[in-house]
CSV table of C-alpha atoms and ligand atoms in Angstrom, one decimal:
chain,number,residue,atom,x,y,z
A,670,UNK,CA,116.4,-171.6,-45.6
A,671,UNK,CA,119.0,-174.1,-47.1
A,672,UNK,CA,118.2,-177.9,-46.4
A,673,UNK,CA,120.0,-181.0,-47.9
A,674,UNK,CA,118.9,-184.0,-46.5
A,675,UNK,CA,121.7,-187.2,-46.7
A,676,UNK,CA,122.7,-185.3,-50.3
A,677,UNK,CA,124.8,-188.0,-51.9
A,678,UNK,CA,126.5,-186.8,-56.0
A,679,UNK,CA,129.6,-189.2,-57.6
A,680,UNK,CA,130.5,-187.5,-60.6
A,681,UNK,CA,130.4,-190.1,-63.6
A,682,UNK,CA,133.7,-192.0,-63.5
A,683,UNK,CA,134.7,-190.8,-59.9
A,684,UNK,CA,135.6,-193.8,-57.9
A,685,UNK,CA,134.5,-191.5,-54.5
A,686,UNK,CA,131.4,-189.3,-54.3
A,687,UNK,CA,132.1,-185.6,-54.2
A,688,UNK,CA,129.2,-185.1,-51.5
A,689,UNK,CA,128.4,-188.3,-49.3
A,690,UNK,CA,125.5,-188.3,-47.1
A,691,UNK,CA,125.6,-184.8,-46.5
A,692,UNK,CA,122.8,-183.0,-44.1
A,693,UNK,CA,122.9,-179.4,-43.3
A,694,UNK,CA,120.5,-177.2,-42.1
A,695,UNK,CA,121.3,-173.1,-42.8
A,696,UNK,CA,118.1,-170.6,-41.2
A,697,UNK,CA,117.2,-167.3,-43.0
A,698,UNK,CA,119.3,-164.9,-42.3
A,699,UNK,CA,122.5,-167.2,-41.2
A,700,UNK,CA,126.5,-166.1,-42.3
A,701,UNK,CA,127.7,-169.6,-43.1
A,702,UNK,CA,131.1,-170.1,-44.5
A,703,UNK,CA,131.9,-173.0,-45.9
A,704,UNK,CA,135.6,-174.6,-45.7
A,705,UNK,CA,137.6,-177.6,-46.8
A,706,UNK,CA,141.0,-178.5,-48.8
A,707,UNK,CA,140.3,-178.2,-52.4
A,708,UNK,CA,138.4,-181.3,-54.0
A,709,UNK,CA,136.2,-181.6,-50.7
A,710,UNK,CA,133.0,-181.0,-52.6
A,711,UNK,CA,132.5,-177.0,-51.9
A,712,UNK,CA,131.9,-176.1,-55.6
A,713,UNK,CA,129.7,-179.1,-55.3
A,714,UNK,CA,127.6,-178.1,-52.8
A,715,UNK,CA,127.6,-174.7,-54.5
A,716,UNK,CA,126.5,-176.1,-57.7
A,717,UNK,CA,124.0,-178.3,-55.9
A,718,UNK,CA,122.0,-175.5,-54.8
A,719,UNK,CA,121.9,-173.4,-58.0
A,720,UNK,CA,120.9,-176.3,-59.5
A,721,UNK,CA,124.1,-176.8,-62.0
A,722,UNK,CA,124.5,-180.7,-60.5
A,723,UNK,CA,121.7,-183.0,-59.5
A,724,UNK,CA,122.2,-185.2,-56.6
A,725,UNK,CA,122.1,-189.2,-56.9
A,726,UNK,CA,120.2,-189.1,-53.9
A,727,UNK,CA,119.1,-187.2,-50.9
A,728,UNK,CA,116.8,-184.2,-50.9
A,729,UNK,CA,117.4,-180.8,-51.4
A,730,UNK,CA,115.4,-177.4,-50.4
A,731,UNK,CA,116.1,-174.3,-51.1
A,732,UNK,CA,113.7,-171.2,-49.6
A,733,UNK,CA,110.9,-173.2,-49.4
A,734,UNK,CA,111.6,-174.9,-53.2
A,735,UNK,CA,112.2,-178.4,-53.4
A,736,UNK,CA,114.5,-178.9,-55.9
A,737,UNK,CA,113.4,-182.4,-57.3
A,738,UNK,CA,110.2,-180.2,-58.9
A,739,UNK,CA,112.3,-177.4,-60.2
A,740,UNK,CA,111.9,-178.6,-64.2
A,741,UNK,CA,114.4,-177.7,-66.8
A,742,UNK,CA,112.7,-174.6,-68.0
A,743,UNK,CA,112.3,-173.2,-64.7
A,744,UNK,CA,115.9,-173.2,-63.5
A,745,UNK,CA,116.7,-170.0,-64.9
A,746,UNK,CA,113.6,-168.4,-63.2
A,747,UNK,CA,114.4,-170.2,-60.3
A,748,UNK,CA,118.4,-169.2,-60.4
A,749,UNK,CA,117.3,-165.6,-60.3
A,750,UNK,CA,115.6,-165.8,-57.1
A,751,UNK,CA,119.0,-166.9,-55.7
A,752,UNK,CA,122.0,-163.9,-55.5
A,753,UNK,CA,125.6,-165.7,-56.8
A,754,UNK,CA,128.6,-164.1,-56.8
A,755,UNK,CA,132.0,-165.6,-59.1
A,756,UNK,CA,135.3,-165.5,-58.1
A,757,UNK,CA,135.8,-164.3,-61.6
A,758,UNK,CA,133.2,-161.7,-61.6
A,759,UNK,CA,131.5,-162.4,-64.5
A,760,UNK,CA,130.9,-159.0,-65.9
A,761,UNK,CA,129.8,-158.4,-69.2
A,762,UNK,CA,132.5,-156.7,-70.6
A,763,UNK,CA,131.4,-154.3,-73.3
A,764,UNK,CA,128.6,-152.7,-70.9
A,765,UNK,CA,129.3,-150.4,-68.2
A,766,UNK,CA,128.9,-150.6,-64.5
A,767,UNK,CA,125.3,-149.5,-64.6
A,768,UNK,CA,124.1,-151.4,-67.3
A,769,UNK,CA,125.9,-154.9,-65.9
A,770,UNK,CA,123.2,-154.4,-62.6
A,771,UNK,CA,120.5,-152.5,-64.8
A,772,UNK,CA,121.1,-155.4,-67.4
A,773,UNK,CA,120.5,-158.6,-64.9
A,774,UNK,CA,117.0,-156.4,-63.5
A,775,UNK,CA,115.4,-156.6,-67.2
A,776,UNK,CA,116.5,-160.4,-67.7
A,777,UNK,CA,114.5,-160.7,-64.4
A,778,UNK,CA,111.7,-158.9,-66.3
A,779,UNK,CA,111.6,-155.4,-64.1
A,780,UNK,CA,110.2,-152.4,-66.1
A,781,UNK,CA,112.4,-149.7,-67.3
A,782,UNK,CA,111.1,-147.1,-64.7
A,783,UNK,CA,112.4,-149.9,-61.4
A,784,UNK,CA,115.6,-150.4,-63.1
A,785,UNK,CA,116.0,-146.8,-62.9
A,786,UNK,CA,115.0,-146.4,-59.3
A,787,UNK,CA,117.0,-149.4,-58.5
A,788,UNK,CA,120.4,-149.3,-60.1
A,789,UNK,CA,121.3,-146.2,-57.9
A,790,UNK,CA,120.5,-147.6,-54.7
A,791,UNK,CA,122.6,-150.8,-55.4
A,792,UNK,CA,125.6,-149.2,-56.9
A,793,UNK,CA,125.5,-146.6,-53.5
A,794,UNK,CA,125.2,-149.5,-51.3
A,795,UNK,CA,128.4,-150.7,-53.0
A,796,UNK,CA,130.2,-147.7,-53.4
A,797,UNK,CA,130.4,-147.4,-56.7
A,798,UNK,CA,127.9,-144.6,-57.8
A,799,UNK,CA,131.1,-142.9,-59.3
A,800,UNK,CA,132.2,-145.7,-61.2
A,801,UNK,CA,128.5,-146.3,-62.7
A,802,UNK,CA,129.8,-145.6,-66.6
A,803,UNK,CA,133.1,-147.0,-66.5
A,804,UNK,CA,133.1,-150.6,-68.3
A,805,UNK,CA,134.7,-153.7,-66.3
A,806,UNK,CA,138.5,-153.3,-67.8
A,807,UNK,CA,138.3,-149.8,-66.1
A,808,UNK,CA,137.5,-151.5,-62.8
A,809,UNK,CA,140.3,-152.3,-59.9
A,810,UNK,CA,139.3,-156.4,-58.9
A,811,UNK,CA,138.1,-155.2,-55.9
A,812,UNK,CA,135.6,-152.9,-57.9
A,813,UNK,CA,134.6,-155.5,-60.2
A,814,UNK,CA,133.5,-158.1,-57.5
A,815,UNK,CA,131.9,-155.1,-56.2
A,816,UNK,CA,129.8,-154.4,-59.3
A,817,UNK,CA,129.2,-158.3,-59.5
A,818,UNK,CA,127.8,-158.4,-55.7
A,819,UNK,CA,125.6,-155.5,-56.8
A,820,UNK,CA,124.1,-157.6,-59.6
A,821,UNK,CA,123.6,-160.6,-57.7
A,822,UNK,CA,121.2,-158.2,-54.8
A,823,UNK,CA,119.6,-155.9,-57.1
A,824,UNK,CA,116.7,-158.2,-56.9
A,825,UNK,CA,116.8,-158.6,-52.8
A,826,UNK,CA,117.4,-162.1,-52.9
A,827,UNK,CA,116.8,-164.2,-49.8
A,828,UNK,CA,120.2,-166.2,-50.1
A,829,UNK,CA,123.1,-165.3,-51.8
A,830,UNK,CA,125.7,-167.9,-52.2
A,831,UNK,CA,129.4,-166.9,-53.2
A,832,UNK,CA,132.4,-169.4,-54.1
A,833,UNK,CA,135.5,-168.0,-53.1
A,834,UNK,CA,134.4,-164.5,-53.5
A,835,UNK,CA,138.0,-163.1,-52.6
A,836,UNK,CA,139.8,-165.5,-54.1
A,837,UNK,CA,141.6,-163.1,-57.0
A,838,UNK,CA,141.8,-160.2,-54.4
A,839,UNK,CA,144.0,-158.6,-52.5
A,840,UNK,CA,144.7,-158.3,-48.3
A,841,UNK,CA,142.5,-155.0,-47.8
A,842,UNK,CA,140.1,-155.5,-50.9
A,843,UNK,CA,139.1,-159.1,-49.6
A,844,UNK,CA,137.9,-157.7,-46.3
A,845,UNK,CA,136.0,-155.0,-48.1
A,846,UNK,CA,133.9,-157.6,-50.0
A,847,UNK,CA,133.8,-159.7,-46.5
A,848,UNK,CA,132.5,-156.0,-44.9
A,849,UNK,CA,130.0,-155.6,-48.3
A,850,UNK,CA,128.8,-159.5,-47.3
A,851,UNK,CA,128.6,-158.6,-44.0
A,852,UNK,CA,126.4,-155.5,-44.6
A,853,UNK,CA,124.4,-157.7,-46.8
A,854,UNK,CA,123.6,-160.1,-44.3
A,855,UNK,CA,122.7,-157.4,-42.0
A,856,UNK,CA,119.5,-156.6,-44.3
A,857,UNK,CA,118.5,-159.8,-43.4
A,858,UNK,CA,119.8,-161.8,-46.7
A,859,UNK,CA,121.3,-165.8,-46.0
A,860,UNK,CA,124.7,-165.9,-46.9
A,861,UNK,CA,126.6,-169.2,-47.7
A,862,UNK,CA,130.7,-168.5,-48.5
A,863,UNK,CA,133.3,-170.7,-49.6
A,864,UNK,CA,136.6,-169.8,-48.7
A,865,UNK,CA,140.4,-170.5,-48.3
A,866,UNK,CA,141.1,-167.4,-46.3
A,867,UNK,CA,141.6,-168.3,-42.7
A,868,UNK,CA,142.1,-164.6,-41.6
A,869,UNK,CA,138.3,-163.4,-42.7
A,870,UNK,CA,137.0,-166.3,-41.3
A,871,UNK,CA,138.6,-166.3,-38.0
A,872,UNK,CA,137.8,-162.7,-38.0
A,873,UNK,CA,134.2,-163.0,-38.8
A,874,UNK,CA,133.5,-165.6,-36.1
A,875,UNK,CA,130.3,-166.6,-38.1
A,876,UNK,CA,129.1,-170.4,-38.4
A,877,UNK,CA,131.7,-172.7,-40.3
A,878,UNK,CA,130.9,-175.8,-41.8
A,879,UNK,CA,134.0,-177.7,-43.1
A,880,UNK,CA,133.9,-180.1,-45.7
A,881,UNK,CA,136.2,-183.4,-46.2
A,882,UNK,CA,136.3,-186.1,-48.7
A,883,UNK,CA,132.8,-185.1,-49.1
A,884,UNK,CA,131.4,-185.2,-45.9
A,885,UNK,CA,130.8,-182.6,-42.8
A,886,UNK,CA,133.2,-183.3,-40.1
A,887,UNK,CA,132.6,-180.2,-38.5
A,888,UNK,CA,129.9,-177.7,-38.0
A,889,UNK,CA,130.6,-175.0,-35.6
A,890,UNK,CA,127.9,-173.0,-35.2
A,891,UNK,CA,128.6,-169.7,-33.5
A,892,UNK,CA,132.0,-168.4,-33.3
A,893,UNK,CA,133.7,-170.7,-35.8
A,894,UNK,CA,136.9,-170.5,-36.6
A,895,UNK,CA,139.1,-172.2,-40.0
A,896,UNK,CA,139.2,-175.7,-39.1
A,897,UNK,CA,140.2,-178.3,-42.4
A,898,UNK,CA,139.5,-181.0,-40.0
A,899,UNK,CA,137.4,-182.9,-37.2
A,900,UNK,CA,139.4,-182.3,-35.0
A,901,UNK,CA,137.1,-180.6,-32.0
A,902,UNK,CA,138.0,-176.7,-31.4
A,903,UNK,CA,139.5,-176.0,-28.3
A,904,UNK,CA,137.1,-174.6,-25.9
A,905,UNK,CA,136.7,-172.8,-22.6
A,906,UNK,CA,137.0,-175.5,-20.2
A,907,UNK,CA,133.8,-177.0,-18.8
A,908,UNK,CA,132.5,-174.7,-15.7
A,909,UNK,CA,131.7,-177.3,-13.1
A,910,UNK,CA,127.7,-176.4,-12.1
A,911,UNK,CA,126.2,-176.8,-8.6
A,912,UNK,CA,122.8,-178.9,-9.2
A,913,UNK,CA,120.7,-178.8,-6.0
A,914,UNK,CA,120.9,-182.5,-4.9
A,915,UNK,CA,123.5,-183.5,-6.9
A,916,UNK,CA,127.1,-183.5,-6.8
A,917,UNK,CA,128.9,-181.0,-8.9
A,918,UNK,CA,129.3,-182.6,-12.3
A,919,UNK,CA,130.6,-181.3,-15.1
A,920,UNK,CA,128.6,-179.5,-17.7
A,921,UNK,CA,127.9,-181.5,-21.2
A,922,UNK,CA,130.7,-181.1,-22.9
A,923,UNK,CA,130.6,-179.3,-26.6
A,924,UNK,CA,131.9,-180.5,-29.6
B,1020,ADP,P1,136.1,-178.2,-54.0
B,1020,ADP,O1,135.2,-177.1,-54.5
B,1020,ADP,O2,136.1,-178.4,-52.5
B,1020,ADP,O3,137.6,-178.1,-54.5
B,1020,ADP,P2,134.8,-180.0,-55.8
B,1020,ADP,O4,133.3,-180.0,-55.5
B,1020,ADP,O5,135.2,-179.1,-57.0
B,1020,ADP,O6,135.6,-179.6,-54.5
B,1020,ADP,O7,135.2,-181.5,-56.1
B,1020,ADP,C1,134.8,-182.5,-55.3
B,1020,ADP,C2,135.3,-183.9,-56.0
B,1020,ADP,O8,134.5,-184.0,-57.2
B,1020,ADP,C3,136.7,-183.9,-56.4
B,1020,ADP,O9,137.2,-185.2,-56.3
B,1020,ADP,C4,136.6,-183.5,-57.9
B,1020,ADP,O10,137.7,-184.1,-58.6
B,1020,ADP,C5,135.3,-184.1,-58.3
B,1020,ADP,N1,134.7,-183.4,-59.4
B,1020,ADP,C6,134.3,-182.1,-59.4
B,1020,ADP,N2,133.7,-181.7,-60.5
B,1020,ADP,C7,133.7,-182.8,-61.3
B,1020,ADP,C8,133.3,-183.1,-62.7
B,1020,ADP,N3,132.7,-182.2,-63.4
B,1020,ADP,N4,133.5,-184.3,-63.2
B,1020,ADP,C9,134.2,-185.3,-62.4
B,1020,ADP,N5,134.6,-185.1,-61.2
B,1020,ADP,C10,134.4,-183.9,-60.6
């Protein structure tokens, strides 16, 4: 679960907050993407639930943590209950496929004889069993974000949060990370996206929460398509309902 409650952050010498207010509510096992022009507060947000920027005000809870007791030298603890994906991968480059996921497992303190168990599971769930000793220049992007995905689940995290995952990727590569997501969520992880791409979004029909000048404006909540603005989605017109003892009236509309 992912809670921020009236989250308010103005960067030091910003004359207007990067998040304002904001409330948002995201249940376990929810495919939220997250939208807006650039400079809406997205990376904010991001950074805001792994703990990279403290709000001003407002509250903010992240499975079950509150983050106001999360101390200094428990962040890194706590950031490795969360799965985050780059869009610039983030792989270290002088180890190889295997040893970027097996690598992350020991940091997270799992003995020798899970990391072997594990690795091959996560690199098969991302197709990349056959790639396991080649080192990240050896890697097509779409590979690499693939390796970087695997990293981030190895240790089954409940959310995994991902800015602009595809945003270095190509047409038919980006929807094979959106697929890998996808799968992901299946399993029953929380997944919380930012993108630009209005195709895997529209696609996807998932939640989408947009973002503007730091604020939600809109929050469609099942079928969402990529909306940068307030503007309420067109809709099915409203079915007029037959109420015994009451005229036909309309049914409340939907935003
Ligand atoms: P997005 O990810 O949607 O592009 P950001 O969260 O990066 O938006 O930025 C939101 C606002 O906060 C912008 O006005 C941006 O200039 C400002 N901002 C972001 N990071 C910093 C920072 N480190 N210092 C000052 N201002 C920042």
């Amino acid at each position: 679960m992912i809670l921020f409650d009236s989250v308010t952050k103005k960067y030091p010498g910003d004359s207007e907050a990067a998040l304002d207010s904001v409330s948002l509510h995201i249940e376990p096992n929810e495919f939220v993407f997250l939208v807006g022009k650039s400079g809406a507060g997205k990376s904010t947000l991001m950074k805001m639930i792994t703990k990279e920027e403290i709000p001003d005000s407002g509250k903010i809870i992240i499975g079950g943590i509150d983050l106001d007791y999360v101390k200094k030298r428990h962040i890194p603890g706590y950031r490795r209950r969360l799965g985050v994906v780059f869009q610039d991968f983030k792989l270290l480059p002088r180890r190889t496929v295997y040893e970027n996921v097996a690598f992350a497992l020991e940091i997270a303190g799992m003995s020798g004889k899970e990391i072997r168990r594990t690795v091959p599971k996560v690199l098969e769930l991302v197709d990349l069993s056959e790639q396991a000793n080649k080192f990240p220049d050896q890697l097509s992007g779409g590979q690499a974000q693939r390796v970087s995905i695997a990293r981030s689940v190895a240790r089954q995290p409940k959310i995994l949060i991902a800015d602009e995952p595809t945003a270095n990727l190509d047409k038919l590569t980006t929807q094979e990370i959106i697929d890998l997501l996808k799968r992901i969520n299946d399993f029953g992880t929380t997944i919380l996206v930012t993108t630009h791409n209005e195709n895997i979004v529209n696609n996807l029909q998932k939640r989408v929460i947009t973002l503007k000048d730091g604020k939600i404006v809109n929050d469609q909540k099942n079928n969402g398509i990529y909306n940068l603005d307030s503007t309420p989605v067109p809709k099915q017109p409203a079915r007029r309902v037959q109420t015994p003892g009451h005229a036909l009236k309309p049914r409340r509309k939907v935003i």
